[in-house]
Amino acid sequence: MSARDLHGPGAPWGAATPGSKSNTDFKVVGRALRKLDGLSKATGAALYADDLQLPGMLHAKTLRSPHPHARVLRVDASRALALPGVLAVITGASMPIKYGVIPWTPDENALAVDKVRFIGDPVAAVAALDEDTANAALKLIEVEYQVLHAYLDPFEALVRHDPPIHEDRKEGNISKNVRLEFGAVDEALAGADVVVEDDYEFHGTTHAAIEPHCALASCSADGVLTLWSSTQITHYVHRALAKVLELPPHKIRVVQLNLGGAFGGKSDPFSLEFCVAKLALVTGRPVKMLWTREEVFYAHRGRHPMHLHYKSGATRDGKLTGVDAKILIDGGSYSSFGLVTTYYSGQLLTGPYHFPTYRFDSSRVFTNKPPCGPKRGHGSVQPRFAFEVQLDQLAERLALDPIEIRRRNFQGDFTRTVNGQRVTSNGFLQCLDAVERASGWKQRRGKLGRGRGLGVAGSMYISGTNYPVYPNEMPQAGIQLKLDRSGLVTVFTGGNDIGQGSNSMVAYVVAEELGLKLEQIRVVAADTDLCPVDLGAYSSRVTFMVGNAAIDACRKLRAQLVAAVAQKWACDERRVRLIDGLAIDIEDAARSMTSVEVFQLAESKFDTLGATGSYNTPKLGGDYRGGTIGASPAYSFTAHVVECEVDVETGRVSVVRAWIAHDCGRALNPMIVAGQMEGSAYMGLAEALLEHHQLNRFGLHSGPSLLDYRLPTSVDTPELHALIVESIDPEGPYGAKEAGEGPLHPSIPALSNAIHDALGIRLKHLPFTPGKVLAALRQEQALRPARPHAALDEGSR
Amino acid sequence: MTVFSFHINGDRVEVAAPDHWTLLEVLRYRLGLTGTKQGCDKGDCGACTVLVDGRPWLACLTLAKSVEGREITTIEGLMPAHRKSGGAGADPLQDAFDRCGALQCGFCQPGMILSARALLARNPRPTRVEIRHALSGNLCRCTGYTQIFEAVESAVAQACGTTTAARAWEAQRERACEREDTP
Amino acid sequence: MLRLPKFELRSPRTLSEAIQLLEEAGPAAMVIAGGTDLVPNMKHELATPELLVSLAHIEELRGVRREPEGALAIGAMTSLAEVAASELVQRFAPALAQACSLVAGPQLRAMGTLGGNVLLDTRCQWFNQSYFWRQALGFCMKKDGSVCHVVQGGKNCVAAASNDTAPALMTLGARLELEGPEGSRTTAIDDFWVADGIVNKKLGASEILTRIVVPPTPRGHRGAYGKLRDRGSIDFPLLGVAVRLDVDETERVAHADVVVTALAAQPKRVAKVGDTLRGQTLGSPEFESAVLAVAELARKQCRPLPNIPGDADYRREMVPVYVKRTLFAAARGDGPVHHV
Ligand SMILES: Cc1cc2nc3c(=O)[nH]c(=O)nc-3n(C[C@H](O)[C@H](O)[C@H](O)COP(=O)(O)OP(=O)(O)OC[C@H]3O[C@@H](n4cnc5c(N)ncnc54)[C@H](O)[C@@H]3O)c2cc1C
Ligand code: SF4
Ligand code: FES
Ligand code: FES
């Protein structure tokens, strides 16, 4: 049963019609309010994992594999243990149980048991009095390796399986293959008026949150283990710890403090979390491990490199007839979320356009590189890049305006995709309108002179997934509220605020529902001892699911509050409105009481006040194996127009401006939504132009630092214009959907398309380095020595 | 291990620390001033920016003992200094960052705010281009910088009694409301 | 944290004290100025001195002064930000001011010194890495190992001179003033380099760089700096080009010079630049074709190696482009040439 079925009486915003576009009926929702934790962050008071120090705390460090692929024959830590100040050394043998965030593919060990699979794979961990001693101890641990053939090329891993990277896999080095076909694709393509077929390449990129991973564990005398970790999914860490440490879950408490960015890079359970926990158990003292930036690069879980082959057909008037995709995914050394990634690479492409027929064949292979995982726009940013460029190629062939071809293929709202996913609200057309208008598309495209261009792209993304990573019937999101006579509401949520503002979102919802002032609400989050289970910050699920759970809990309480007031006033409950820290009688302006009085009245009448609320998705998804992967209770939609300028002599592409229109359903706080949109576009453009998670010929990360992995600085970031489109989803909290990941997708293909508009070259291999631009320019000149309007272009400069 | 003294947020402190400790380590792990963050520990990110005699400085590359006798300002020092000079609430720049949504994960922000503070100290009315350049040694992974620029501009506007232009999303929402209101 | 190896730090107040400390400790001692090069390198265990002698408290090493005969004398401990902002430097040695303004990012320019920049260690993608990283591939000749990963089978280290100010100072004919146990000496910066990436400079044992002296530039001096890098801030040069054009009253080139850096172990002066440009009037078609000819000379003479990150072929392709653009910028009296 989904939460909205359990909602209490009526909506709190009185007479306003549900689904109203106007935000004026709300007191809290829809306003650009401050965040709960803004000032604590601005003043440096907010605590992050590494800010914690406990009495008697030890420092831990990790010994890592210098080989990309090797058998671990022997680990001898005796010399390290003999070093004064060293308290414990653990190895794979200390924690032999395998784990993995997806329960079907447990293939990781906290420390290598028999093999290492990439340079940087953890082998042993040391706890010592201080970091210097721990580092010195690492150098004293002797490890004997038998070096094995290293797979650095995914094409090789696809066909060669000996030696296997994971011995126990039936399919050799293939991590996952998904082949799904919807409708008769071959016929549809054969019958198309135009067909475009091409190859695209997406390189590896990583999250590079500014806070490096850190974990601190402490074990009480009665055996309760507490882990403070920079994780974005407390619940999965909790489960994994229980499994690997063989402890009952109720003996473990996992707490996430403030998190210095995540973007998917803190969603897996990580080696350091197990290591500090184990070391705390062994030594009986608190143990902290803070990874260096280099170690964060090895832990990776970043965007999968993909080789994508697409073939799309369309009718003469630009209607798609079929899309056929074949994708090779370089997974790196472990599964991580790879099963989901492989599905997402195909499943999430089926909007905002109607595909009459569709097929994808995606294979993820293991290679001896840092493991890939979920990064903002998990699994779907790469295919989106390829397809949106291909759509522009189709438009070019048909001499259609690129925005027009996208409009013509719009799937509509309240519909079903070719792969059986239910789509509810869909504001994609409004997104296209918004970027078209704001960018001056009609007047400017193709008329900016050689070297300057505009490009468009669209996308859709999930607002949470119907598929919790371990199947169960329990709620995906739970909330608990405590009200008391002080006038304070404490909200307990397992949701993880990773900087996206989810704690604030919960507070806004509660304030709206219970008619309170924001200052009357405190949020306690992401502490497994205190908070009900929530599945954490991934898949853009938090606003949708936790928001709905919060509404659910609030409406139960509101019923009590209103009943108590109505009884006191001896009036009909419908006359009582909770608003702005007051209860008012909507028919008698003179009659009101403060929320403190309301709470006390209700507490006297009903006993101690509290409520729980929850959310679970309705049954969704296609009726086939894997049909639930990619199913979401709602989808967000995005369109970008990117304006670029290319220096034809240096090949350097600069993005001048980007217009980002995003349908997030109702924007619960437009300022936070805009921040997500701008941050997404920035990150996408950075992937397109600067960032590259690259390995050298040794299989070693070629520059594991924030110097060599180039994050754009403030002078490298274009002017970003966030244009919010609010389609008001019938099932989202107040109609909200997601805003954290969707807005990244179109930025990359929109830039490629803009470069085409600027210079007539198609960049299909990321990243768009100046060298590639120059090569493409040369190639284009060689192919078309006498471009008909080249002279004209030059003349118009 | 040497004992040395310096001024931190207006207070003179004496610290004992090994010579090979950086200022960042002393601030965070000796003085408990954990507002100064560490993102790379080797000069690449700007998270550890503090002010040394008013200039933005990377604490992770500064040997602790080398600040002997200097005046250090960390993020924790701004609000007390503002209060001391008769202000209320947080430092206006901190407040502007909060007001404008510039704080997402917040991890880059202590360094960012101090770089912005130093900019405003020498140039009270910077242009956006000047703001971009002054903050170009502080990486932010969350915001795309836009709301950070807006925050600095908002603080400047507040100090000068001027107003800032509507942000893209505000302008667009206003337009949307107007359209809805016209029958 | 990325820990520093243990050492002792001393902060003498006078130059002689500093030299004495250095001499007593011998090779185990190193000088630290702003520390922005040395500290990251020490964190990577590329240098493990037992004693660090800080020059931070030696007042006489700071400041920009114009000597009576017109030379600019810049104390080695003057920060890059100060040099970049100095009106004297902007006026008499614009290429240097521009180069300083493009080093790293704002904080590092406040901390880093001109002396430290001149003495910056060479850089290489196989070298500027942690101990663990370097160990994983068996180290290299520059530190702890015996092979080169850039030129496989090579006998010389070709790590790249990456200091932005060096080429600018070379076009300006700068002199370095050094003070050591044997007393003081002066050397032309041109003579300071050696073609060895392991140590590319002739700094004597226990020697301290005290001043960088830029001889007087003529009234018609023009200079500019061009820098290729991926980002508009923070990054080291992928290519650095300093140019000098001295023109007479009729705007005819009397003297010209181009020095390119971030190629190999030392900055490279492009040969035959003076001959090609001399006598041309700025803005004339002949000047423009002479500039193009110089750009072509540079392309032929400069071969960036795959020592630092980035595509070496692309860096090579950019040599003539940046030489050309920087020359034109100098002729116009502006610059720097930089993409933001
Ligand atoms: C992220 C990052 C980006 C950077 N980007 C650039 C860049 O773009 N361009 C660039 O040129 N540099 C760059 N640098 C390097 C550095 O910041 C500058 O080169 C700076 O000028 C070095 O000066 P310093 O005073 O900090 O030198 P230090 O680190 O103190 O010293 C450097 C070396 O010189 C020696 N030394 C210093 N001064 C003296 C002296 N007076 N006498 C004798 N020996 C001395 C030291 O022993 C040491 O070996 C960057 C650094 C970082 C961390
Ligand atoms: S060029 Fe690079 S790899 Fe070769 S020896 Fe020098 S530092 Fe080492
Ligand atoms: S932590 Fe100092 S610059 Fe990154
Ligand atoms: S707010 Fe997260 S890094 Fe800037």
mmCIF file with all atom_site columns, N, CA and C in Angstrom, chain B residues 15-34:
data_model
loop_
_atom_site.group_PDB
_atom_site.id
_atom_site.type_symbol
_atom_site.label_atom_id
_atom_site.label_alt_id
_atom_site.label_comp_id
_atom_site.label_asym_id
_atom_site.label_entity_id
_atom_site.label_seq_id
_atom_site.pdbx_PDB_ins_code
_atom_site.Cartn_x
_atom_site.Cartn_y
_atom_site.Cartn_z
_atom_site.occupancy
_atom_site.B_iso_or_equiv
_atom_site.pdbx_formal_charge
_atom_site.auth_seq_id
_atom_site.auth_comp_id
_atom_site.auth_asym_id
_atom_site.auth_atom_id
_atom_site.pdbx_PDB_model_num
ATOM 1  N N  . VAL B 1 15 ? 50.882 26.813 21.133 1.00 0.00 ? 15 VAL B N  1
ATOM 2  C CA . VAL B 1 15 ? 50.632 25.444 20.699 1.00 0.00 ? 15 VAL B CA 1
ATOM 3  C C  . VAL B 1 15 ? 51.932 24.662 20.735 1.00 0.00 ? 15 VAL B C  1
ATOM 4  N N  . ALA B 1 16 ? 51.822 23.415 21.144 1.00 0.00 ? 16 ALA B N  1
ATOM 5  C CA . ALA B 1 16 ? 52.974 22.522 21.022 1.00 0.00 ? 16 ALA B CA 1
ATOM 6  C C  . ALA B 1 16 ? 52.662 21.535 19.916 1.00 0.00 ? 16 ALA B C  1
ATOM 7  N N  . ALA B 1 17 ? 53.498 21.501 18.904 1.00 0.00 ? 17 ALA B N  1
ATOM 8  C CA . ALA B 1 17 ? 53.257 20.564 17.805 1.00 0.00 ? 17 ALA B CA 1
ATOM 9  C C  . ALA B 1 17 ? 54.588 20.197 17.179 1.00 0.00 ? 17 ALA B C  1
ATOM 10 N N  . PRO B 1 18 ? 54.652 18.998 16.612 1.00 0.00 ? 18 PRO B N  1
ATOM 11 C CA . PRO B 1 18 ? 55.889 18.619 15.929 1.00 0.00 ? 18 PRO B CA 1
ATOM 12 C C  . PRO B 1 18 ? 56.136 19.540 14.727 1.00 0.00 ? 18 PRO B C  1
ATOM 13 N N  . ASP B 1 19 ? 57.391 19.716 14.361 1.00 0.00 ? 19 ASP B N  1
ATOM 14 C CA . ASP B 1 19 ? 57.736 20.612 13.265 1.00 0.00 ? 19 ASP B CA 1
ATOM 15 C C  . ASP B 1 19 ? 57.093 20.198 11.944 1.00 0.00 ? 19 ASP B C  1
ATOM 16 N N  . HIS B 1 20 ? 56.875 18.916 11.773 1.00 0.00 ? 20 HIS B N  1
ATOM 17 C CA . HIS B 1 20 ? 56.369 18.481 10.476 1.00 0.00 ? 20 HIS B CA 1
ATOM 18 C C  . HIS B 1 20 ? 54.837 18.508 10.395 1.00 0.00 ? 20 HIS B C  1
ATOM 19 N N  . TRP B 1 21 ? 54.206 19.113 11.345 1.00 0.00 ? 21 TRP B N  1
ATOM 20 C CA . TRP B 1 21 ? 52.752 19.280 11.245 1.00 0.00 ? 21 TRP B CA 1
ATOM 21 C C  . TRP B 1 21 ? 52.429 20.533 10.456 1.00 0.00 ? 21 TRP B C  1
ATOM 22 N N  . THR B 1 22 ? 51.370 20.430 9.679  1.00 0.00 ? 22 THR B N  1
ATOM 23 C CA . THR B 1 22 ? 50.926 21.609 8.933  1.00 0.00 ? 22 THR B CA 1
ATOM 24 C C  . THR B 1 22 ? 49.973 22.435 9.799  1.00 0.00 ? 22 THR B C  1
ATOM 25 N N  . LEU B 1 23 ? 49.760 23.647 9.350  1.00 0.00 ? 23 LEU B N  1
ATOM 26 C CA . LEU B 1 23 ? 48.797 24.505 10.042 1.00 0.00 ? 23 LEU B CA 1
ATOM 27 C C  . LEU B 1 23 ? 47.416 23.842 10.043 1.00 0.00 ? 23 LEU B C  1
ATOM 28 N N  . LEU B 1 24 ? 47.095 23.177 8.959  1.00 0.00 ? 24 LEU B N  1
ATOM 29 C CA . LEU B 1 24 ? 45.790 22.519 8.870  1.00 0.00 ? 24 LEU B CA 1
ATOM 30 C C  . LEU B 1 24 ? 45.637 21.478 9.977  1.00 0.00 ? 24 LEU B C  1
ATOM 31 N N  . GLU B 1 25 ? 46.684 20.693 10.181 1.00 0.00 ? 25 GLU B N  1
ATOM 32 C CA . GLU B 1 25 ? 46.602 19.669 11.216 1.00 0.00 ? 25 GLU B CA 1
ATOM 33 C C  . GLU B 1 25 ? 46.501 20.298 12.600 1.00 0.00 ? 25 GLU B C  1
ATOM 34 N N  . VAL B 1 26 ? 47.246 21.361 12.828 1.00 0.00 ? 26 VAL B N  1
ATOM 35 C CA . VAL B 1 26 ? 47.192 22.015 14.134 1.00 0.00 ? 26 VAL B CA 1
ATOM 36 C C  . VAL B 1 26 ? 45.813 22.627 14.371 1.00 0.00 ? 26 VAL B C  1
ATOM 37 N N  . LEU B 1 27 ? 45.280 23.267 13.361 1.00 0.00 ? 27 LEU B N  1
ATOM 38 C CA . LEU B 1 27 ? 43.949 23.864 13.524 1.00 0.00 ? 27 LEU B CA 1
ATOM 39 C C  . LEU B 1 27 ? 42.916 22.791 13.822 1.00 0.00 ? 27 LEU B C  1
ATOM 40 N N  . ARG B 1 28 ? 42.920 21.753 13.030 1.00 0.00 ? 28 ARG B N  1
ATOM 41 C CA . ARG B 1 28 ? 41.858 20.751 13.132 1.00 0.00 ? 28 ARG B CA 1
ATOM 42 C C  . ARG B 1 28 ? 42.027 19.828 14.331 1.00 0.00 ? 28 ARG B C  1
ATOM 43 N N  . TYR B 1 29 ? 43.245 19.352 14.516 1.00 0.00 ? 29 TYR B N  1
ATOM 44 C CA . TYR B 1 29 ? 43.406 18.275 15.496 1.00 0.00 ? 29 TYR B CA 1
ATOM 45 C C  . TYR B 1 29 ? 44.032 18.719 16.813 1.00 0.00 ? 29 TYR B C  1
ATOM 46 N N  . ARG B 1 30 ? 44.613 19.925 16.859 1.00 0.00 ? 30 ARG B N  1
ATOM 47 C CA . ARG B 1 30 ? 45.122 20.409 18.139 1.00 0.00 ? 30 ARG B CA 1
ATOM 48 C C  . ARG B 1 30 ? 44.191 21.450 18.736 1.00 0.00 ? 30 ARG B C  1
ATOM 49 N N  . LEU B 1 31 ? 43.708 22.351 17.879 1.00 0.00 ? 31 LEU B N  1
ATOM 50 C CA . LEU B 1 31 ? 42.896 23.449 18.397 1.00 0.00 ? 31 LEU B CA 1
ATOM 51 C C  . LEU B 1 31 ? 41.395 23.173 18.268 1.00 0.00 ? 31 LEU B C  1
ATOM 52 N N  . GLY B 1 32 ? 41.041 22.063 17.628 1.00 0.00 ? 32 GLY B N  1
ATOM 53 C CA . GLY B 1 32 ? 39.620 21.732 17.486 1.00 0.00 ? 32 GLY B CA 1
ATOM 54 C C  . GLY B 1 32 ? 38.880 22.671 16.557 1.00 0.00 ? 32 GLY B C  1
ATOM 55 N N  . LEU B 1 33 ? 39.610 23.409 15.752 1.00 0.00 ? 33 LEU B N  1
ATOM 56 C CA . LEU B 1 33 ? 38.948 24.317 14.802 1.00 0.00 ? 33 LEU B CA 1
ATOM 57 C C  . LEU B 1 33 ? 38.723 23.547 13.497 1.00 0.00 ? 33 LEU B C  1
ATOM 58 N N  . THR B 1 34 ? 37.693 22.712 13.526 1.00 0.00 ? 34 THR B N  1
ATOM 59 C CA . THR B 1 34 ? 37.491 21.790 12.414 1.00 0.00 ? 34 THR B CA 1
ATOM 60 C C  . THR B 1 34 ? 36.707 22.432 11.266 1.00 0.00 ? 34 THR B C  1
#
